[in-house]
CSV table of C-alpha atoms and ligand atoms in Angstrom, one decimal:
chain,number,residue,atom,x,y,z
A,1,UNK,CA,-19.7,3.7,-18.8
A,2,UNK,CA,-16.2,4.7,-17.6
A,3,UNK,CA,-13.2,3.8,-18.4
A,4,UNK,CA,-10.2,2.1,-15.6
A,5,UNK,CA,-7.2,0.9,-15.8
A,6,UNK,CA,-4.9,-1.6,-13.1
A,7,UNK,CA,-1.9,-1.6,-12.7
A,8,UNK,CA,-0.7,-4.5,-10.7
A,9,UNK,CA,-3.7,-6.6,-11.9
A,10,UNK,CA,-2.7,-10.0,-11.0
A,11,UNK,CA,-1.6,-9.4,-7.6
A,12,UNK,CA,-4.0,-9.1,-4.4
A,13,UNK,CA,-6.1,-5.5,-4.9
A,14,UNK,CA,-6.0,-5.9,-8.4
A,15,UNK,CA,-7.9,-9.3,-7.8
A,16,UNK,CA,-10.3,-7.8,-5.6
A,17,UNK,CA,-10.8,-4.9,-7.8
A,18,UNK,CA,-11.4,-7.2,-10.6
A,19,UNK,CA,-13.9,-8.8,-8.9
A,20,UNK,CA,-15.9,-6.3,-8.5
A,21,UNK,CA,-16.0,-4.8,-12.0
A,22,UNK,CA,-17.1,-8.3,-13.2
A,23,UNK,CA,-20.0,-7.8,-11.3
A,24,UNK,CA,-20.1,-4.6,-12.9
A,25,UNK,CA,-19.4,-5.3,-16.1
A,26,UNK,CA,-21.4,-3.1,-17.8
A,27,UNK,CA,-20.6,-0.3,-16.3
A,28,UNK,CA,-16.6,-0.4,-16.8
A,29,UNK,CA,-14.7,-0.4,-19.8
A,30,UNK,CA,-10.8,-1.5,-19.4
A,31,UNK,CA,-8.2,0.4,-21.0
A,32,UNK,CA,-4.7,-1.1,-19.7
A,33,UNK,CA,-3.8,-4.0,-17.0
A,34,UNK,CA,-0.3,-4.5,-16.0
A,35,UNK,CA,1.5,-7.4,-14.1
A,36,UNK,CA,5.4,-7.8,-13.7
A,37,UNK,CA,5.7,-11.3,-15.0
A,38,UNK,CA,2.6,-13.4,-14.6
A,39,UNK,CA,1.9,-13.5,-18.8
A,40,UNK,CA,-0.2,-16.2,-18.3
A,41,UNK,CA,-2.4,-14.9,-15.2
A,42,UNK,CA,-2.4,-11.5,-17.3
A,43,UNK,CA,-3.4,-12.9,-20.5
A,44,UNK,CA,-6.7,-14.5,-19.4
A,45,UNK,CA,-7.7,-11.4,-17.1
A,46,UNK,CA,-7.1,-9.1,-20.1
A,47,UNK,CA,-9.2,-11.6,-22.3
A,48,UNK,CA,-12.0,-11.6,-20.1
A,49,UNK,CA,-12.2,-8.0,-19.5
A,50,UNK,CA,-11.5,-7.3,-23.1
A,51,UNK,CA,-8.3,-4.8,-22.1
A,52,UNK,CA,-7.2,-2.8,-24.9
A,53,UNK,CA,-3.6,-3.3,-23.5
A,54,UNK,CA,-1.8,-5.7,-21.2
A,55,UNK,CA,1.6,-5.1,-20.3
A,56,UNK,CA,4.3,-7.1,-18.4
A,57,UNK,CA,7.4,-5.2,-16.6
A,58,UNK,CA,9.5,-7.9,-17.1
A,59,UNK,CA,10.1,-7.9,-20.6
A,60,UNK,CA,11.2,-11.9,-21.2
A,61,UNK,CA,7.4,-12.4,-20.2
A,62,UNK,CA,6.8,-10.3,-23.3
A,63,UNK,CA,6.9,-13.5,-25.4
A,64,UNK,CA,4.2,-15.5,-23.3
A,65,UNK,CA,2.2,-12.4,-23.1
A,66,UNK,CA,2.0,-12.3,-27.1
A,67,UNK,CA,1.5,-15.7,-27.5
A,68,UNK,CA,-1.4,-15.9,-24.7
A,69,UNK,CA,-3.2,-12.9,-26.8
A,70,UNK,CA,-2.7,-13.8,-30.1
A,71,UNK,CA,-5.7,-13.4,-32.5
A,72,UNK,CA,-7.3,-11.0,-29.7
A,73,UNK,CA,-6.6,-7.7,-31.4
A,74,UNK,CA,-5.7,-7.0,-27.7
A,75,UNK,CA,-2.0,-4.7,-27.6
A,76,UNK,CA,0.9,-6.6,-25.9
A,77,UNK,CA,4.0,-4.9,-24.2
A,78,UNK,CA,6.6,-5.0,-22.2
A,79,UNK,CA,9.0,-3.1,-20.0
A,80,UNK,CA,9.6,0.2,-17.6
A,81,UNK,CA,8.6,2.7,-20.5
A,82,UNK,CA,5.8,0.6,-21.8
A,83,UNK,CA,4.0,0.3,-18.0
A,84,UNK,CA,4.3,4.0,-17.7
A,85,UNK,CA,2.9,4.6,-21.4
A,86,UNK,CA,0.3,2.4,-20.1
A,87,UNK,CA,-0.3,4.7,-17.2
A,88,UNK,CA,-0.7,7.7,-19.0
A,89,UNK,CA,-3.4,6.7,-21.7
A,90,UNK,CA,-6.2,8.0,-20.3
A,91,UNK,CA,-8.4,6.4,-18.4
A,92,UNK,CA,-11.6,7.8,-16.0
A,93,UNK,CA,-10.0,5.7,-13.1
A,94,UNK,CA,-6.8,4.0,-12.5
A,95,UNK,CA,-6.0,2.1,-9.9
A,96,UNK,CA,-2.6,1.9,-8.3
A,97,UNK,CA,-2.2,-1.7,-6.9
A,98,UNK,CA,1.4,-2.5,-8.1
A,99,UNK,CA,3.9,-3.3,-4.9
A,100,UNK,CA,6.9,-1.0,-4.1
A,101,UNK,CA,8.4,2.1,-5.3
A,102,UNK,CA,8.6,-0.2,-8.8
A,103,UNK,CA,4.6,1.5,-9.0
A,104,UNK,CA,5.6,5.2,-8.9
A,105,UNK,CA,6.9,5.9,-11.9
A,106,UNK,CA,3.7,5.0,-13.4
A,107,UNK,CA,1.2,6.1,-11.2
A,108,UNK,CA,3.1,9.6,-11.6
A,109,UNK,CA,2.4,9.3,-15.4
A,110,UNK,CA,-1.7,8.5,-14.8
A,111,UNK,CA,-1.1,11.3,-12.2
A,112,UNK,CA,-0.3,13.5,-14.9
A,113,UNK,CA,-3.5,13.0,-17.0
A,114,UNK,CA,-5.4,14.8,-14.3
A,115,UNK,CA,-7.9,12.3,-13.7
A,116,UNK,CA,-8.5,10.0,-10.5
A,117,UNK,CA,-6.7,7.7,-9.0
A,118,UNK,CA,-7.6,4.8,-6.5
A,119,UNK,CA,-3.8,4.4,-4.9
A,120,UNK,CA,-3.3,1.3,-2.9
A,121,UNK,CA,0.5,1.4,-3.8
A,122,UNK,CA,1.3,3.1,-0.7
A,123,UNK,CA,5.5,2.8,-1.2
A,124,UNK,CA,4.9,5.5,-4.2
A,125,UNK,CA,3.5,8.0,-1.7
A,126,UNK,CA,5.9,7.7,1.1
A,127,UNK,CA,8.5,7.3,-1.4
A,128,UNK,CA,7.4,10.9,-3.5
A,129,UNK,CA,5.5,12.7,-0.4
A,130,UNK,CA,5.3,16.4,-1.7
A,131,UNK,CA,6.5,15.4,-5.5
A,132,UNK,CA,3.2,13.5,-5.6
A,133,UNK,CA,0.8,15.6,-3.7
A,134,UNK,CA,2.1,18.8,-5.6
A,135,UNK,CA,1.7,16.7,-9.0
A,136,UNK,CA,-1.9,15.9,-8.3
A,137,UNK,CA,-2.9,19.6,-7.2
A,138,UNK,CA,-0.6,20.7,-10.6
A,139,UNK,CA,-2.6,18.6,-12.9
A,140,UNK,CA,-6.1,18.4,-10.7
A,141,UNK,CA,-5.9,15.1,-10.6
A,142,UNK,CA,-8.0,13.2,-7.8
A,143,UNK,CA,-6.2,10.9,-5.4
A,144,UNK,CA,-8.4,8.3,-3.4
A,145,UNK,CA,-7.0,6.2,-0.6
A,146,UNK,CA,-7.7,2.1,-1.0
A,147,UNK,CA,-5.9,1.4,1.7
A,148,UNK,CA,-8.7,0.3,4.5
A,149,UNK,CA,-7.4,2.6,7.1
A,150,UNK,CA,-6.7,5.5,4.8
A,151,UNK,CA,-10.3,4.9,3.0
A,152,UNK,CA,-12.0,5.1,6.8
A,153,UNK,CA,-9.9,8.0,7.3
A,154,UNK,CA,-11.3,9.9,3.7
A,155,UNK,CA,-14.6,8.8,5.2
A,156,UNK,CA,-15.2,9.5,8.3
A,157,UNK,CA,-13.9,13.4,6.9
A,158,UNK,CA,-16.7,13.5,4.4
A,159,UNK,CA,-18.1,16.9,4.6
A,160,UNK,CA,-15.4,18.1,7.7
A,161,UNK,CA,-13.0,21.2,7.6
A,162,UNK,CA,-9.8,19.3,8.4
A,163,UNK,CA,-8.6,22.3,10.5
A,164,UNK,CA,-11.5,20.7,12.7
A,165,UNK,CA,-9.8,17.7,13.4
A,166,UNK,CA,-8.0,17.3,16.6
A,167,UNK,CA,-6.5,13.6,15.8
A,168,UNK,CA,-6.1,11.0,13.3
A,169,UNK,CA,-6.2,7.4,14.9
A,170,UNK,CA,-4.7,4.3,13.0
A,171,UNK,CA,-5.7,1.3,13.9
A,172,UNK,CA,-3.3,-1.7,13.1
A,173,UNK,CA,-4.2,-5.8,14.0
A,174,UNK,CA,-0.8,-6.0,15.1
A,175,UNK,CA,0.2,-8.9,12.8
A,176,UNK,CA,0.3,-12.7,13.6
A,177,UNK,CA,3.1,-11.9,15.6
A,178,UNK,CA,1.6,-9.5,18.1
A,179,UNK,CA,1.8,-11.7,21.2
A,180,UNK,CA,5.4,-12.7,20.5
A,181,UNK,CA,8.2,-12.0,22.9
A,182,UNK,CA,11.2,-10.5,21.8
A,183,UNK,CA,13.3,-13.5,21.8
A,184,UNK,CA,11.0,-16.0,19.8
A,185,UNK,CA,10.6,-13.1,17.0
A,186,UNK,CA,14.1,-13.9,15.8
A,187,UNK,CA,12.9,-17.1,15.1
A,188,UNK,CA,10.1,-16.3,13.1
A,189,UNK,CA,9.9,-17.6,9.6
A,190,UNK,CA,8.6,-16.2,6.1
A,191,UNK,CA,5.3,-18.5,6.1
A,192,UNK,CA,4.1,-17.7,10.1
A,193,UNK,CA,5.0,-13.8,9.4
A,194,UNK,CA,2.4,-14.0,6.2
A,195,UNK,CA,0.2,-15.9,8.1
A,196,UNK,CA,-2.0,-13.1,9.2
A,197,UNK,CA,-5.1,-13.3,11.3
A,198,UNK,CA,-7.4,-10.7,9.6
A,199,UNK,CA,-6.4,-9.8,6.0
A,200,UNK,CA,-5.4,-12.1,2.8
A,201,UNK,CA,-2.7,-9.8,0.8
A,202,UNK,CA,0.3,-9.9,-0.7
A,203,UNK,CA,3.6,-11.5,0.9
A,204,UNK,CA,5.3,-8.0,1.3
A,205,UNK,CA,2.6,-6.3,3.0
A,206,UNK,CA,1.8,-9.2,4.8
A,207,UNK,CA,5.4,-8.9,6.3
A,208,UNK,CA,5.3,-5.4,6.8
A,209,UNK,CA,2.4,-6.4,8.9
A,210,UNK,CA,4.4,-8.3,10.8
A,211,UNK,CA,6.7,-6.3,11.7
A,212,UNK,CA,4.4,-3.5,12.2
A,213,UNK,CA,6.4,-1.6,9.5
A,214,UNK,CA,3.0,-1.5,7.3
A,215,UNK,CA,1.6,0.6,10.2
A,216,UNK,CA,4.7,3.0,9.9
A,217,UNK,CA,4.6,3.4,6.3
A,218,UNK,CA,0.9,4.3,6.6
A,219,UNK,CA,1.4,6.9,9.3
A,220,UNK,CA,3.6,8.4,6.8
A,221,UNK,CA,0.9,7.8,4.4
A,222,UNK,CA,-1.8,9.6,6.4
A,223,UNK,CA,0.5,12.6,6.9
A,224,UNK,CA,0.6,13.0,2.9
A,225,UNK,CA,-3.2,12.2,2.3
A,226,UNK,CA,-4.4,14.1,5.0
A,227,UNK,CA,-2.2,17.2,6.6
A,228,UNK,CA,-3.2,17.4,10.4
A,229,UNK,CA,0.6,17.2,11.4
A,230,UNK,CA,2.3,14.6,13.0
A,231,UNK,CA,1.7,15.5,16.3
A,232,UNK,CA,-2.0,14.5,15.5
A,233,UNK,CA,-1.3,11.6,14.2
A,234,UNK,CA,-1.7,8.2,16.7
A,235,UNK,CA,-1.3,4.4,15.9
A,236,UNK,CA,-3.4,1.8,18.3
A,237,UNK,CA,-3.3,-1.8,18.2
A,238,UNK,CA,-7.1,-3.2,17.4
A,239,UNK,CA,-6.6,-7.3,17.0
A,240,UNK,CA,-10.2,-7.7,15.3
A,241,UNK,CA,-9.6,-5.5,12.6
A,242,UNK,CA,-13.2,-3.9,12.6
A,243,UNK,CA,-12.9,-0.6,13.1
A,244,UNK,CA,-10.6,0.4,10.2
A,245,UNK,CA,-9.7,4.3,11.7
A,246,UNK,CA,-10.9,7.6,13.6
A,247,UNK,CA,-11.0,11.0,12.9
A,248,UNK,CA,-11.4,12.9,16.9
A,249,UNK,CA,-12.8,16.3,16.3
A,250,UNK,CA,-12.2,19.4,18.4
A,251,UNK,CA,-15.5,19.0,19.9
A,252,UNK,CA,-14.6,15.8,21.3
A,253,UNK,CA,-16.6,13.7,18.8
A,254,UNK,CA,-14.8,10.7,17.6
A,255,UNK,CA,-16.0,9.1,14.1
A,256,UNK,CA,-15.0,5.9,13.1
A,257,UNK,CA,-15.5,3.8,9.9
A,258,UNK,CA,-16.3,-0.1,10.6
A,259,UNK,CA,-16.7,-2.9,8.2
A,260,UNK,CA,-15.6,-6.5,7.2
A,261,UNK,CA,-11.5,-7.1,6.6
A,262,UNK,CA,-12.1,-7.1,2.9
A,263,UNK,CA,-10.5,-4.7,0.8
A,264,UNK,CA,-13.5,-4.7,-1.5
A,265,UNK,CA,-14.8,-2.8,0.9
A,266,UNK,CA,-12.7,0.1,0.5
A,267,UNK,CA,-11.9,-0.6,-3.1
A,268,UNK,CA,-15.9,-0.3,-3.6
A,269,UNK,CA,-15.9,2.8,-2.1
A,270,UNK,CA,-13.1,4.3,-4.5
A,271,UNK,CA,-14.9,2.8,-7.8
A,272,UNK,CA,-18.2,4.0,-7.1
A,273,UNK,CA,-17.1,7.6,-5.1
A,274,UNK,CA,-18.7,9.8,-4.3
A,275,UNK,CA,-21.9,7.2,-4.8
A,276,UNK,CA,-21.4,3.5,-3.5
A,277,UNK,CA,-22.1,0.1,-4.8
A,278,UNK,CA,-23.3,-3.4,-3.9
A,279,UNK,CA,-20.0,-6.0,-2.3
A,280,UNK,CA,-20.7,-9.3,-1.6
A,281,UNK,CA,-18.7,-9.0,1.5
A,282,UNK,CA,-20.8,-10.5,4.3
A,283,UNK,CA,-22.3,-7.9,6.4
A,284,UNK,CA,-20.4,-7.0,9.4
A,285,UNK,CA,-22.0,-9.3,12.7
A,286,UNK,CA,-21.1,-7.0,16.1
A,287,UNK,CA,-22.9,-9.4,18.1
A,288,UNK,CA,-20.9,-12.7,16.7
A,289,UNK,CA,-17.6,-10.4,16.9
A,290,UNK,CA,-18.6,-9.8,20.3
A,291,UNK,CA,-15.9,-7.4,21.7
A,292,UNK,CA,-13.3,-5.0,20.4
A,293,UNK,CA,-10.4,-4.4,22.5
A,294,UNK,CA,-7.2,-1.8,22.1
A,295,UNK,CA,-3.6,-1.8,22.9
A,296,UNK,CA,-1.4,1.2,22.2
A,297,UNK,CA,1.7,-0.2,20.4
A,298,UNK,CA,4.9,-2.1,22.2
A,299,UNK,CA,7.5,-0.5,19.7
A,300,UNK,CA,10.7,-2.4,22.0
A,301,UNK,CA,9.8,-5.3,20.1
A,302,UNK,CA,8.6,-3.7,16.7
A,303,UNK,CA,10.6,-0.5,16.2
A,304,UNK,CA,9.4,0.3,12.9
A,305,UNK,CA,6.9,2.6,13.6
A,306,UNK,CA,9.2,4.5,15.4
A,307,UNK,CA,11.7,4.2,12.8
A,308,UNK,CA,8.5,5.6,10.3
A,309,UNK,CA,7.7,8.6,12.7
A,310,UNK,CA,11.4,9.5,13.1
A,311,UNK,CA,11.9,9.2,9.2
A,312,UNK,CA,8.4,11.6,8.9
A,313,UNK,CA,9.9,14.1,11.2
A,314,UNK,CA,13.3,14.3,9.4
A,315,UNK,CA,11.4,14.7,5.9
A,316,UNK,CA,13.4,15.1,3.0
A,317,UNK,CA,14.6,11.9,1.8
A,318,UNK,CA,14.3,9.9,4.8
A,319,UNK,CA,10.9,8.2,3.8
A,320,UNK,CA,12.6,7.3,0.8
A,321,UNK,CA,15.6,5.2,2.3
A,322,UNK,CA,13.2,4.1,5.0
A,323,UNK,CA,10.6,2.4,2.4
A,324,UNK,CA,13.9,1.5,0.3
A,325,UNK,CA,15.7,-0.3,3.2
A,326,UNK,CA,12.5,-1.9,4.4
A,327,UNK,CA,11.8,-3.5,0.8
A,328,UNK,CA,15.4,-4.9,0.4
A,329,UNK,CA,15.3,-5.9,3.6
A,330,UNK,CA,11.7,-8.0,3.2
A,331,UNK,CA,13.2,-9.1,-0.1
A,332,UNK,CA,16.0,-10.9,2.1
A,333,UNK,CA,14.1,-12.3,4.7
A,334,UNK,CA,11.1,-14.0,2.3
A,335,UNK,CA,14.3,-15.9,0.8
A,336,UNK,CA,15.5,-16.9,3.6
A,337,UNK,CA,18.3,-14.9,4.0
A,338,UNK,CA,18.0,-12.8,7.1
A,339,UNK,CA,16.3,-13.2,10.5
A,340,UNK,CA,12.8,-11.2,10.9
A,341,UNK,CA,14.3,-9.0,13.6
A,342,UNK,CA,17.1,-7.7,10.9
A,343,UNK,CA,14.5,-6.7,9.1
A,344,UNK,CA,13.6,-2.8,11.2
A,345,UNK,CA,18.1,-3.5,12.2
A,346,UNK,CA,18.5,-2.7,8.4
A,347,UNK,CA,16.1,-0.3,8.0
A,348,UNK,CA,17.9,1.5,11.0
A,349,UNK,CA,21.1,1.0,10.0
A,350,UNK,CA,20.8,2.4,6.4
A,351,UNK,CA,18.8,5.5,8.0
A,352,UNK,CA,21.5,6.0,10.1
A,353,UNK,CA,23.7,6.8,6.8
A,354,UNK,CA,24.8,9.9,5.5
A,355,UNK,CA,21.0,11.6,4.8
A,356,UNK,CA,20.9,12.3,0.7
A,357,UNK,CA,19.5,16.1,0.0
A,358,UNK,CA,15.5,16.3,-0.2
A,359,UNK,CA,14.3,15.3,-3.4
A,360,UNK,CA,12.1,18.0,-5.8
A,361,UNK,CA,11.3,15.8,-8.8
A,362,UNK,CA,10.7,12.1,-9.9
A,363,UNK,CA,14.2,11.6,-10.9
A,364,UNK,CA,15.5,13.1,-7.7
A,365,UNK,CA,13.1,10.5,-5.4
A,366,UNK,CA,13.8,7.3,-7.8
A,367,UNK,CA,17.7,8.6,-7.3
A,368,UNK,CA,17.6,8.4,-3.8
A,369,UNK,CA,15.8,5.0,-4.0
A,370,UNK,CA,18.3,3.2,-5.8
A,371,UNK,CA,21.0,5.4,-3.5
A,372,UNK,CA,19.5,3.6,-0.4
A,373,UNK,CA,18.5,-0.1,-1.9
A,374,UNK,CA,22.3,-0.2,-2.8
A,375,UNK,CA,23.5,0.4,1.1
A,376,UNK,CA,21.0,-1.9,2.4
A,377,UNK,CA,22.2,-4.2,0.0
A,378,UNK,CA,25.6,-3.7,1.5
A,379,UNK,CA,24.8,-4.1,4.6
A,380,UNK,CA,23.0,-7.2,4.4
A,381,UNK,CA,25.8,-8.5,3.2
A,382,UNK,CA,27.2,-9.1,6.9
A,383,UNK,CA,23.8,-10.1,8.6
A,384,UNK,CA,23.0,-12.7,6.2
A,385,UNK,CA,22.7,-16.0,7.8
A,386,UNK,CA,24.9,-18.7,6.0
B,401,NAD,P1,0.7,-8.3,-4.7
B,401,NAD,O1,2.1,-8.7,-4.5
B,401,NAD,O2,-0.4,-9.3,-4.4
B,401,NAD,O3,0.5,-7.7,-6.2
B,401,NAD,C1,1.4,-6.8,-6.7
B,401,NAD,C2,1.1,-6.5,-8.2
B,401,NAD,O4,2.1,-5.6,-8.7
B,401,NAD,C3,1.1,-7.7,-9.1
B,401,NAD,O5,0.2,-7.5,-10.1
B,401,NAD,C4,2.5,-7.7,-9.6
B,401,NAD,O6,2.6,-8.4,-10.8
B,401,NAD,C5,2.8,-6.3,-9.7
B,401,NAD,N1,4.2,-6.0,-9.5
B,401,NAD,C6,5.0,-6.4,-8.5
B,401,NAD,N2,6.3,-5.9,-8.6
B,401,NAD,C7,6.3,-5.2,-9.8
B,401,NAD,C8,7.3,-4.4,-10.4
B,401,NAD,N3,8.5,-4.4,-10.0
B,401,NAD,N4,6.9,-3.7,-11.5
B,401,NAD,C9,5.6,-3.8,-12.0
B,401,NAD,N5,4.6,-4.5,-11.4
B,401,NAD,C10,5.0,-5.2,-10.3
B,401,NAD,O7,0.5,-7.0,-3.8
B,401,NAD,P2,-0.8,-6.5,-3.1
B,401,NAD,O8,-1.0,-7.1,-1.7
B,401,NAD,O9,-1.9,-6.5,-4.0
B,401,NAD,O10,-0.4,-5.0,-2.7
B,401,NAD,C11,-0.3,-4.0,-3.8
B,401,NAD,C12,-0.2,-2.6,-3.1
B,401,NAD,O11,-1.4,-2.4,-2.4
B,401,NAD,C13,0.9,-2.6,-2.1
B,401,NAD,O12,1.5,-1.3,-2.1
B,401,NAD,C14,0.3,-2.8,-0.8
B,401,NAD,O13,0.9,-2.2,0.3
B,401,NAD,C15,-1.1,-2.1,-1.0
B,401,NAD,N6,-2.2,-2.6,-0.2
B,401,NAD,C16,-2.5,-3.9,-0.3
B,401,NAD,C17,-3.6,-4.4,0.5
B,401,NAD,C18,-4.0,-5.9,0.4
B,401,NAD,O14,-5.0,-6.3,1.0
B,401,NAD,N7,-3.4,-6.7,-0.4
B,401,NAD,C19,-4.2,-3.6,1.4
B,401,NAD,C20,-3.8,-2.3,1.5
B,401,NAD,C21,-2.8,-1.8,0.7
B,402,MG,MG1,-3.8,-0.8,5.5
């Protein structure tokens, strides 16, 4: 048996990871799940799984949360310090599926314990880079990508020198937006930028699919997780979602990782590494999908993955106000505040600021994070629509 913990249970990976450990059960034992504010949502999942600990961020929900597992012997708690306590009990696997940089502190902490980590919560990594990568060599801890691409990527390198590798292709579906012109994306509202084709995730990423910023923060992603340099690094638009990456080899060979667009997929591959498991995705049907075709990017109308390979170049804390800028910025346009195309404006705008030095510790990155969320915040100030 071995022992995991969530954090970000309620939301979109942590349902799909839970979903697969019920079908599991006997082979998993949960130590902590975590949610912002969903009590409720958190109360029954932790019942169910018979969690040692739940813990809500938000600490009115602490209340709910107490009430909801009363009589269950099962710990309740609430707040910043209390997630990252949660982080760092230890736990055989702990999967990183909160949203935002809001998930590094903690996955730092489980970082820290030295054991393994599945890390969905992509913001933590572009947000900490080398403070992250230099944590998990310093404590030999074990980082394993859930994010589809990233988990092809880890794949299709099983067994390979990576001073083989001559490229590192992304592939991206290119959002429900894809086909828009320029013009109409101004229009585009918060429910037909979630509305993607391929995947069902949370609203954030969902956006950042949109707006092909999810592409960017993965590139920067990939450059953490797997150190080929930028230069080898390439982003191509693949509508169907099937092939999920490529790793190119000097020799010319070109291996790619195909499957379903289910993140159980992925997230099977991290619980049961270096073995696999059963998932009940259906099995993938080439003959029903019937063709995959490829588009290299258009980034006139979706700048952010330029704005991502610029910010990857420049290093220091440029991913950090990049990722900042970009989650303000989403915040504002799911309420309605801002037009979709002042989402990448913003992000450009508050990279073009005065740079803040490069950031050697935790304190230093979550410094530079608040630093830029502030400025964007500023400046949305004057794009707002009335
Ligand atoms: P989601 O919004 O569905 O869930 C987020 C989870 O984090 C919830 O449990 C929520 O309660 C918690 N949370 C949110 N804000 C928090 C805060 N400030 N403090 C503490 N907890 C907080 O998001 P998701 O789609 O599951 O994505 C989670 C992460 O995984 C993101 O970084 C995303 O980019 C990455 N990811 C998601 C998918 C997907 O299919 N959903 C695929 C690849 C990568
Ligand atoms: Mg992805």
């Amino acid at each position: 048996m071995r022992s995991i913990t969530i954090l970000g249970a309620t939301g979109s990976v942590g349902a799909s990871t839970l979903d697969l450990i019920r079908r599991n059960r006997d082979e998993w034992r949960v130590v902590a799940l975590t949610a912002k504010r969903h009590a409720g949502a958190l109360a029954a999942l932790a019942r169910e799984f018979g969690a040692e600990l739940a813990v809500v961020s938000d600490e009115s929900a602490l209340p709910e949360l107490r009430e909801a597992l009363a009589g269950t012997g099962i710990e309740a708690a609430s707040g910043e310090a209390a997630l990252v306590e949660a982080a760092a009990r230890p736990a055989d696997l702990t999967v990183a599926a909160i949203v935002g940089c809001a998930g590094l502190a903690p996955t730092m902490a489980a970082i820290e314990q030295g054991g393994t980590i599945a890390l969905a919560n992509k913001e933590a990594l572009v947000s900490a880079g080398a403070v992250m990568t230099a944590a998990v060599a310093r404590h030999g801890a074990t980082l394993l990508p859930v994010d589809s691409e990233h988990n092809a990527i880890f794949q299709c390198l099983a067994g390979n020198a990576i001073a083989n590798v001559r490229s590192i292709t992304l592939t991206a579906s290119g959002g429900p937006l894809r086909e828009w012109p320029y013009a109409r994306l101004r229009t585009a509202t918060p429910a037909q930028a979630i509305d993607h084709p391929n995947w069902r995730m949370g609203a954030k990423i969902s956006v950042d699919s949109a707006t092909m910023m999810n592409k960017g923060l993965e590139f920067i992603e990939a450059h953490h997780l797997f150190p080929v340099g930028l230069d080898a690094l390439r982003i191509v638009i693949h509508p169907q979602s099937v092939i999920h990456s490529m790793v190119e080899y000097r020799d010319g060979s070109t291996l790619a990782q195909l499957g379903p667009s289910d993140m159980r997929v992925p997230i099977a591959a991290c619980l049961a590494w270096p073995g696999r498991i059963d998932t009940p995705c259906a099995p993938l049907d080439l003959a029903a999908i019937g063709e995959l075709t490829f588009q290299a990017p258009d980034e006139d109308r979706f700048p952010a993955t330029r704005l991502a390979r610029e910010a990857a170049r420049q290093g220091g804390a440029a991913p950090i106000v990049l990722n900042a800028a970009n989650e303000v910025a989403v915040a504002a346009f799911l309420a309605g505040q801002i037009a979709f195309t002042d989402i990448s404006a913003l992000v450009e705008q508050t990279l073009g600021r005065d740079p803040p030095p490069p950031p050697q510790s935790l304190d230093d990155v979550l410094a530079v994070d608040a630093l830029a969320r502030a400025r964007t915040a500023e400046m949305l100030e004057l794009v707002r629509v009335a």
